[in-house]
């Protein structure tokens, strides 16, 4: 058993609490990882807020991390102690019908237990003050050591800087893949990206790499425009600057609508606007943001009858074990940006400040 520091969410809506936790050794087909770096994501904040129907407490959150394998359980063959890895919230077992189907990346092998905050055998590897602590998204990167299933880990280039590539565990991969895998953005196309946080910027990057000729960023926070333009947005607009709905503004700006739109916020009203900003006949709108529990999307069916397509994406459609090492290689060879997404670097004990920076849009 390893004793180390972890940030525990004891209950919904309260700040995280830095505690000493016990991390049990990995069982069969499990891997214990020393986490070197982790990022914070709105998904962590969503669960912490209490809005997540699958949220269980007390829990160690975090799902964008990178580290070094400390030890492995029986039967683990893909990684060994000392390997550099990124934990994966969408695993890839290679055996289930989802893994065998090229149309999806949604491996279901450990979905049920992962959703309950437990390891595949139905137990937890974390304890604190005599209490069992739940796992989160199969990763729990807000701990100096974590235990994950062996199908939930990608072995990456040991030369990669972990304080940067941890972002490939969720946000950057999700946005980039939404553009290149889910939407399949084509050269010369026009794109609109709603929400210019990390995921939105990654969508812009993906659209740019795919050869889009015009990318429009949409956000209420104008402080985000300069960065969006650095990543490839031609122009940025705020819905607050117009009297009419933003979808009407975009349809006028683009002679009938955009070819591709992306919702990177998790707001069902914006999801509708993103679809309705698409061009009749061929427009494709991709939902990337996660909406609150129980919320529903709506539009007039005629929007779809007249040739628009509504799609969704999880982790950008990447089959995780195969794709994450390749994404790290693309970063190392400067095909994709990662460093530019990092705004602040804080010590672990300032994790609540990191959440505040995210909530204030910084």
PDB file of N, CA, C and O in Angstrom, residues 15-71:
ATOM      1  N   UNK A  15     -15.196  22.719  -1.917  1.00  0.00           N
ATOM      2  CA  UNK A  15     -13.847  22.657  -2.494  1.00  0.00           C
ATOM      3  C   UNK A  15     -13.199  21.292  -2.243  1.00  0.00           C
ATOM      4  O   UNK A  15     -13.596  20.564  -1.318  1.00  0.00           O
ATOM      5  N   UNK A  16     -12.211  20.959  -3.052  1.00  0.00           N
ATOM      6  CA  UNK A  16     -11.473  19.712  -2.854  1.00  0.00           C
ATOM      7  C   UNK A  16     -10.609  19.849  -1.604  1.00  0.00           C
ATOM      8  O   UNK A  16     -10.176  20.938  -1.243  1.00  0.00           O
ATOM      9  N   UNK A  17     -10.350  18.725  -0.966  1.00  0.00           N
ATOM     10  CA  UNK A  17      -9.587  18.717   0.274  1.00  0.00           C
ATOM     11  C   UNK A  17      -8.340  17.845   0.095  1.00  0.00           C
ATOM     12  O   UNK A  17      -8.454  16.675  -0.274  1.00  0.00           O
ATOM     13  N   UNK A  18      -7.147  18.430   0.317  1.00  0.00           N
ATOM     14  CA  UNK A  18      -5.903  17.664   0.173  1.00  0.00           C
ATOM     15  C   UNK A  18      -5.728  16.769   1.393  1.00  0.00           C
ATOM     16  O   UNK A  18      -5.688  17.254   2.516  1.00  0.00           O
ATOM     17  N   UNK A  19      -5.649  15.466   1.155  1.00  0.00           N
ATOM     18  CA  UNK A  19      -5.600  14.484   2.239  1.00  0.00           C
ATOM     19  C   UNK A  19      -4.499  13.464   1.972  1.00  0.00           C
ATOM     20  O   UNK A  19      -4.079  13.277   0.825  1.00  0.00           O
ATOM     21  N   UNK A  20      -4.109  12.756   3.047  1.00  0.00           N
ATOM     22  CA  UNK A  20      -3.254  11.586   2.835  1.00  0.00           C
ATOM     23  C   UNK A  20      -4.180  10.406   2.572  1.00  0.00           C
ATOM     24  O   UNK A  20      -5.120  10.167   3.337  1.00  0.00           O
ATOM     25  N   UNK A  21      -3.936   9.692   1.479  1.00  0.00           N
ATOM     26  CA  UNK A  21      -4.763   8.525   1.139  1.00  0.00           C
ATOM     27  C   UNK A  21      -3.888   7.276   1.061  1.00  0.00           C
ATOM     28  O   UNK A  21      -2.666   7.376   0.890  1.00  0.00           O
ATOM     29  N   UNK A  22      -4.524   6.120   1.199  1.00  0.00           N
ATOM     30  CA  UNK A  22      -3.843   4.849   0.973  1.00  0.00           C
ATOM     31  C   UNK A  22      -4.277   4.338  -0.395  1.00  0.00           C
ATOM     32  O   UNK A  22      -5.484   4.290  -0.684  1.00  0.00           O
ATOM     33  N   UNK A  23      -3.293   3.991  -1.208  1.00  0.00           N
ATOM     34  CA  UNK A  23      -3.570   3.462  -2.541  1.00  0.00           C
ATOM     35  C   UNK A  23      -3.123   2.002  -2.558  1.00  0.00           C
ATOM     36  O   UNK A  23      -1.925   1.705  -2.465  1.00  0.00           O
ATOM     37  N   UNK A  24      -4.089   1.091  -2.660  1.00  0.00           N
ATOM     38  CA  UNK A  24      -3.794  -0.347  -2.617  1.00  0.00           C
ATOM     39  C   UNK A  24      -3.039  -0.782  -3.875  1.00  0.00           C
ATOM     40  O   UNK A  24      -3.131  -0.133  -4.920  1.00  0.00           O
ATOM     41  N   UNK A  25      -2.299  -1.886  -3.788  1.00  0.00           N
ATOM     42  CA  UNK A  25      -1.587  -2.372  -4.975  1.00  0.00           C
ATOM     43  C   UNK A  25      -2.556  -2.830  -6.068  1.00  0.00           C
ATOM     44  O   UNK A  25      -3.721  -3.162  -5.774  1.00  0.00           O
ATOM     45  N   UNK A  26      -2.099  -2.851  -7.308  1.00  0.00           N
ATOM     46  CA  UNK A  26      -2.980  -3.261  -8.409  1.00  0.00           C
ATOM     47  C   UNK A  26      -3.304  -4.750  -8.336  1.00  0.00           C
ATOM     48  O   UNK A  26      -2.429  -5.565  -8.055  1.00  0.00           O
ATOM     49  N   UNK A  27      -4.561  -5.087  -8.593  1.00  0.00           N
ATOM     50  CA  UNK A  27      -4.966  -6.494  -8.691  1.00  0.00           C
ATOM     51  C   UNK A  27      -4.754  -6.965 -10.129  1.00  0.00           C
ATOM     52  O   UNK A  27      -4.168  -6.254 -10.946  1.00  0.00           O
ATOM     53  N   UNK A  28      -5.230  -8.171 -10.445  1.00  0.00           N
ATOM     54  CA  UNK A  28      -5.053  -8.715 -11.799  1.00  0.00           C
ATOM     55  C   UNK A  28      -5.596  -7.738 -12.845  1.00  0.00           C
ATOM     56  O   UNK A  28      -6.670  -7.150 -12.663  1.00  0.00           O
ATOM     57  N   UNK A  29      -4.831  -7.542 -13.913  1.00  0.00           N
ATOM     58  CA  UNK A  29      -5.207  -6.655 -15.025  1.00  0.00           C
ATOM     59  C   UNK A  29      -5.428  -5.209 -14.596  1.00  0.00           C
ATOM     60  O   UNK A  29      -6.274  -4.514 -15.134  1.00  0.00           O
ATOM     61  N   UNK A  30      -4.636  -4.787 -13.588  1.00  0.00           N
ATOM     62  CA  UNK A  30      -4.657  -3.391 -13.151  1.00  0.00           C
ATOM     63  C   UNK A  30      -3.231  -2.834 -13.132  1.00  0.00           C
ATOM     64  O   UNK A  30      -2.262  -3.588 -13.051  1.00  0.00           O
ATOM     65  N   UNK A  31      -3.157  -1.514 -13.204  1.00  0.00           N
ATOM     66  CA  UNK A  31      -1.864  -0.822 -13.266  1.00  0.00           C
ATOM     67  C   UNK A  31      -1.881   0.312 -12.247  1.00  0.00           C
ATOM     68  O   UNK A  31      -2.843   1.084 -12.196  1.00  0.00           O
ATOM     69  N   UNK A  32      -0.808   0.401 -11.442  1.00  0.00           N
ATOM     70  CA  UNK A  32      -0.695   1.539 -10.515  1.00  0.00           C
ATOM     71  C   UNK A  32       0.276   2.547 -11.128  1.00  0.00           C
ATOM     72  O   UNK A  32       1.366   2.182 -11.559  1.00  0.00           O
ATOM     73  N   UNK A  33      -0.153   3.796 -11.171  1.00  0.00           N
ATOM     74  CA  UNK A  33       0.595   4.853 -11.872  1.00  0.00           C
ATOM     75  C   UNK A  33       0.955   5.970 -10.906  1.00  0.00           C
ATOM     76  O   UNK A  33       0.120   6.413 -10.118  1.00  0.00           O
ATOM     77  N   UNK A  34       2.204   6.427 -10.989  1.00  0.00           N
ATOM     78  CA  UNK A  34       2.611   7.652 -10.287  1.00  0.00           C
ATOM     79  C   UNK A  34       2.247   8.809 -11.210  1.00  0.00           C
ATOM     80  O   UNK A  34       2.806   8.951 -12.304  1.00  0.00           O
ATOM     81  N   UNK A  35       1.276   9.619 -10.797  1.00  0.00           N
ATOM     82  CA  UNK A  35       0.819  10.738 -11.641  1.00  0.00           C
ATOM     83  C   UNK A  35       1.816  11.896 -11.513  1.00  0.00           C
ATOM     84  O   UNK A  35       2.103  12.361 -10.411  1.00  0.00           O
ATOM     85  N   UNK A  36       2.347  12.328 -12.657  1.00  0.00           N
ATOM     86  CA  UNK A  36       3.330  13.415 -12.669  1.00  0.00           C
ATOM     87  C   UNK A  36       2.633  14.765 -12.896  1.00  0.00           C
ATOM     88  O   UNK A  36       3.025  15.782 -12.333  1.00  0.00           O
ATOM     89  N   UNK A  37       1.598  14.749 -13.733  1.00  0.00           N
ATOM     90  CA  UNK A  37       0.882  15.993 -14.046  1.00  0.00           C
ATOM     91  C   UNK A  37      -0.575  15.692 -14.319  1.00  0.00           C
ATOM     92  O   UNK A  37      -0.906  14.640 -14.868  1.00  0.00           O
ATOM     93  N   UNK A  38      -1.440  16.622 -13.931  1.00  0.00           N
ATOM     94  CA  UNK A  38      -2.863  16.495 -14.259  1.00  0.00           C
ATOM     95  C   UNK A  38      -3.398  17.875 -14.616  1.00  0.00           C
ATOM     96  O   UNK A  38      -2.894  18.890 -14.134  1.00  0.00           O
ATOM     97  N   UNK A  39      -4.410  17.885 -15.467  1.00  0.00           N
ATOM     98  CA  UNK A  39      -5.078  19.140 -15.819  1.00  0.00           C
ATOM     99  C   UNK A  39      -6.475  19.121 -15.206  1.00  0.00           C
ATOM    100  O   UNK A  39      -6.950  18.064 -14.779  1.00  0.00           O
ATOM    101  N   UNK A  40      -7.113  20.277 -15.147  1.00  0.00           N
ATOM    102  CA  UNK A  40      -8.502  20.335 -14.690  1.00  0.00           C
ATOM    103  C   UNK A  40      -9.394  20.592 -15.896  1.00  0.00           C
ATOM    104  O   UNK A  40      -9.009  21.293 -16.818  1.00  0.00           O
ATOM    105  N   UNK A  41     -10.572  19.976 -15.861  1.00  0.00           N
ATOM    106  CA  UNK A  41     -11.494  20.047 -16.991  1.00  0.00           C
ATOM    107  C   UNK A  41     -12.880  20.379 -16.457  1.00  0.00           C
ATOM    108  O   UNK A  41     -13.198  20.062 -15.309  1.00  0.00           O
ATOM    109  N   UNK A  42     -13.706  20.998 -17.287  1.00  0.00           N
ATOM    110  CA  UNK A  42     -15.066  21.327 -16.853  1.00  0.00           C
ATOM    111  C   UNK A  42     -15.853  20.084 -16.436  1.00  0.00           C
ATOM    112  O   UNK A  42     -16.781  20.174 -15.635  1.00  0.00           O
ATOM    113  N   UNK A  43     -15.489  18.923 -16.972  1.00  0.00           N
ATOM    114  CA  UNK A  43     -16.186  17.690 -16.589  1.00  0.00           C
ATOM    115  C   UNK A  43     -15.962  17.377 -15.109  1.00  0.00           C
ATOM    116  O   UNK A  43     -16.863  16.893 -14.423  1.00  0.00           O
ATOM    117  N   UNK A  44     -14.751  17.647 -14.607  1.00  0.00           N
ATOM    118  CA  UNK A  44     -14.492  17.455 -13.168  1.00  0.00           C
ATOM    119  C   UNK A  44     -15.392  18.394 -12.356  1.00  0.00           C
ATOM    120  O   UNK A  44     -15.987  18.002 -11.354  1.00  0.00           O
ATOM    121  N   UNK A  45     -15.480  19.642 -12.813  1.00  0.00           N
ATOM    122  CA  UNK A  45     -16.287  20.643 -12.113  1.00  0.00           C
ATOM    123  C   UNK A  45     -17.775  20.287 -12.174  1.00  0.00           C
ATOM    124  O   UNK A  45     -18.522  20.509 -11.216  1.00  0.00           O
ATOM    125  N   UNK A  46     -18.188  19.708 -13.292  1.00  0.00           N
ATOM    126  CA  UNK A  46     -19.585  19.297 -13.489  1.00  0.00           C
ATOM    127  C   UNK A  46     -19.965  18.241 -12.448  1.00  0.00           C
ATOM    128  O   UNK A  46     -21.003  18.332 -11.784  1.00  0.00           O
ATOM    129  N   UNK A  47     -19.097  17.248 -12.263  1.00  0.00           N
ATOM    130  CA  UNK A  47     -19.376  16.208 -11.261  1.00  0.00           C
ATOM    131  C   UNK A  47     -19.305  16.786  -9.852  1.00  0.00           C
ATOM    132  O   UNK A  47     -20.164  16.511  -9.009  1.00  0.00           O
ATOM    133  N   UNK A  48     -18.310  17.619  -9.607  1.00  0.00           N
ATOM    134  CA  UNK A  48     -18.157  18.235  -8.283  1.00  0.00           C
ATOM    135  C   UNK A  48     -19.378  19.084  -7.911  1.00  0.00           C
ATOM    136  O   UNK A  48     -19.770  19.165  -6.745  1.00  0.00           O
ATOM    137  N   UNK A  49     -20.007  19.684  -8.905  1.00  0.00           N
ATOM    138  CA  UNK A  49     -21.169  20.560  -8.652  1.00  0.00           C
ATOM    139  C   UNK A  49     -22.392  19.780  -8.151  1.00  0.00           C
ATOM    140  O   UNK A  49     -23.323  20.364  -7.614  1.00  0.00           O
ATOM    141  N   UNK A  50     -22.393  18.466  -8.393  1.00  0.00           N
ATOM    142  CA  UNK A  50     -23.541  17.648  -8.003  1.00  0.00           C
ATOM    143  C   UNK A  50     -24.541  17.438  -9.126  1.00  0.00           C
ATOM    144  O   UNK A  50     -25.537  16.741  -8.965  1.00  0.00           O
ATOM    145  N   UNK A  51     -24.277  18.018 -10.303  1.00  0.00           N
ATOM    146  CA  UNK A  51     -25.214  17.915 -11.430  1.00  0.00           C
ATOM    147  C   UNK A  51     -25.089  16.599 -12.200  1.00  0.00           C
ATOM    148  O   UNK A  51     -25.943  16.266 -13.020  1.00  0.00           O
ATOM    149  N   UNK A  52     -24.024  15.848 -11.945  1.00  0.00           N
ATOM    150  CA  UNK A  52     -23.756  14.613 -12.685  1.00  0.00           C
ATOM    151  C   UNK A  52     -24.565  13.460 -12.082  1.00  0.00           C
ATOM    152  O   UNK A  52     -24.379  13.134 -10.912  1.00  0.00           O
ATOM    153  N   UNK A  53     -25.459  12.837 -12.871  1.00  0.00           N
ATOM    154  CA  UNK A  53     -26.278  11.750 -12.307  1.00  0.00           C
ATOM    155  C   UNK A  53     -25.427  10.561 -11.849  1.00  0.00           C
ATOM    156  O   UNK A  53     -25.847   9.783 -11.001  1.00  0.00           O
ATOM    157  N   UNK A  54     -24.221  10.419 -12.419  1.00  0.00           N
ATOM    158  CA  UNK A  54     -23.353   9.312 -12.030  1.00  0.00           C
ATOM    159  C   UNK A  54     -22.378   9.702 -10.915  1.00  0.00           C
ATOM    160  O   UNK A  54     -21.541   8.910 -10.510  1.00  0.00           O
ATOM    161  N   UNK A  55     -22.433  10.946 -10.455  1.00  0.00           N
ATOM    162  CA  UNK A  55     -21.463  11.392  -9.445  1.00  0.00           C
ATOM    163  C   UNK A  55     -21.629  10.650  -8.124  1.00  0.00           C
ATOM    164  O   UNK A  55     -22.731  10.523  -7.613  1.00  0.00           O
ATOM    165  N   UNK A  56     -20.531  10.093  -7.584  1.00  0.00           N
ATOM    166  CA  UNK A  56     -20.580   9.461  -6.260  1.00  0.00           C
ATOM    167  C   UNK A  56     -19.526  10.135  -5.377  1.00  0.00           C
ATOM    168  O   UNK A  56     -18.485  10.544  -5.866  1.00  0.00           O
ATOM    169  N   UNK A  57     -19.822  10.238  -4.107  1.00  0.00           N
ATOM    170  CA  UNK A  57     -18.905  10.876  -3.149  1.00  0.00           C
ATOM    171  C   UNK A  57     -18.732   9.962  -1.939  1.00  0.00           C
ATOM    172  O   UNK A  57     -19.638   9.198  -1.629  1.00  0.00           O
ATOM    173  N   UNK A  58     -17.584  10.058  -1.245  1.00  0.00           N
ATOM    174  CA  UNK A  58     -16.384  10.852  -1.559  1.00  0.00           C
ATOM    175  C   UNK A  58     -15.617  10.240  -2.735  1.00  0.00           C
ATOM    176  O   UNK A  58     -15.637   9.032  -2.915  1.00  0.00           O
ATOM    177  N   UNK A  59     -14.953  11.107  -3.504  1.00  0.00           N
ATOM    178  CA  UNK A  59     -14.338  10.658  -4.751  1.00  0.00           C
ATOM    179  C   UNK A  59     -13.044  11.410  -5.014  1.00  0.00           C
ATOM    180  O   UNK A  59     -12.877  12.554  -4.577  1.00  0.00           O
ATOM    181  N   UNK A  60     -12.123  10.769  -5.743  1.00  0.00           N
ATOM    182  CA  UNK A  60     -10.927  11.446  -6.260  1.00  0.00           C
ATOM    183  C   UNK A  60     -11.187  11.714  -7.738  1.00  0.00           C
ATOM    184  O   UNK A  60     -11.260  10.779  -8.543  1.00  0.00           O
ATOM    185  N   UNK A  61     -11.395  12.977  -8.076  1.00  0.00           N
ATOM    186  CA  UNK A  61     -11.698  13.367  -9.457  1.00  0.00           C
ATOM    187  C   UNK A  61     -10.424  13.400 -10.307  1.00  0.00           C
ATOM    188  O   UNK A  61      -9.362  12.999  -9.864  1.00  0.00           O
ATOM    189  N   UNK A  62     -10.556  13.909 -11.524  1.00  0.00           N
ATOM    190  CA  UNK A  62      -9.398  14.069 -12.413  1.00  0.00           C
ATOM    191  C   UNK A  62      -9.381  13.010 -13.497  1.00  0.00           C
ATOM    192  O   UNK A  62      -9.513  11.815 -13.212  1.00  0.00           O
ATOM    193  N   UNK A  63      -9.249  13.445 -14.751  1.00  0.00           N
ATOM    194  CA  UNK A  63      -9.189  12.469 -15.854  1.00  0.00           C
ATOM    195  C   UNK A  63      -8.277  12.919 -16.996  1.00  0.00           C
ATOM    196  O   UNK A  63      -8.264  12.303 -18.050  1.00  0.00           O
ATOM    197  N   UNK A  64      -7.499  13.986 -16.762  1.00  0.00           N
ATOM    198  CA  UNK A  64      -6.520  14.420 -17.769  1.00  0.00           C
ATOM    199  C   UNK A  64      -5.163  14.343 -17.097  1.00  0.00           C
ATOM    200  O   UNK A  64      -4.705  15.317 -16.503  1.00  0.00           O
ATOM    201  N   UNK A  65      -4.521  13.201 -17.168  1.00  0.00           N
ATOM    202  CA  UNK A  65      -3.261  13.035 -16.437  1.00  0.00           C
ATOM    203  C   UNK A  65      -2.211  12.320 -17.263  1.00  0.00           C
ATOM    204  O   UNK A  65      -2.484  11.776 -18.335  1.00  0.00           O
ATOM    205  N   UNK A  66      -0.993  12.319 -16.731  1.00  0.00           N
ATOM    206  CA  UNK A  66       0.108  11.560 -17.345  1.00  0.00           C
ATOM    207  C   UNK A  66       1.063  11.166 -16.229  1.00  0.00           C
ATOM    208  O   UNK A  66       1.197  11.898 -15.239  1.00  0.00           O
ATOM    209  N   UNK A  67       1.693  10.030 -16.392  1.00  0.00           N
ATOM    210  CA  UNK A  67       2.594   9.581 -15.334  1.00  0.00           C
ATOM    211  C   UNK A  67       3.428   8.387 -15.733  1.00  0.00           C
ATOM    212  O   UNK A  67       3.571   8.065 -16.917  1.00  0.00           O
ATOM    213  N   UNK A  68       3.985   7.732 -14.707  1.00  0.00           N
ATOM    214  CA  UNK A  68       4.903   6.613 -14.893  1.00  0.00           C
ATOM    215  C   UNK A  68       4.312   5.391 -14.194  1.00  0.00           C
ATOM    216  O   UNK A  68       3.848   5.496 -13.057  1.00  0.00           O
ATOM    217  N   UNK A  69       4.350   4.241 -14.861  1.00  0.00           N
ATOM    218  CA  UNK A  69       3.849   3.011 -14.241  1.00  0.00           C
ATOM    219  C   UNK A  69       4.732   2.656 -13.047  1.00  0.00           C
ATOM    220  O   UNK A  69       5.955   2.544 -13.165  1.00  0.00           O
ATOM    221  N   UNK A  70       4.099   2.496 -11.868  1.00  0.00           N
ATOM    222  CA  UNK A  70       4.827   2.140 -10.649  1.00  0.00           C
ATOM    223  C   UNK A  70       4.858   0.627 -10.467  1.00  0.00           C
ATOM    224  O   UNK A  70       5.877   0.048 -10.135  1.00  0.00           O
ATOM    225  N   UNK A  71       3.717  -0.019 -10.689  1.00  0.00           N
ATOM    226  CA  UNK A  71       3.658  -1.482 -10.580  1.00  0.00           C
ATOM    227  C   UNK A  71       2.468  -1.982 -11.377  1.00  0.00           C
ATOM    228  O   UNK A  71       1.558  -1.214 -11.714  1.00  0.00           O
TER     229      UNK A  71
END
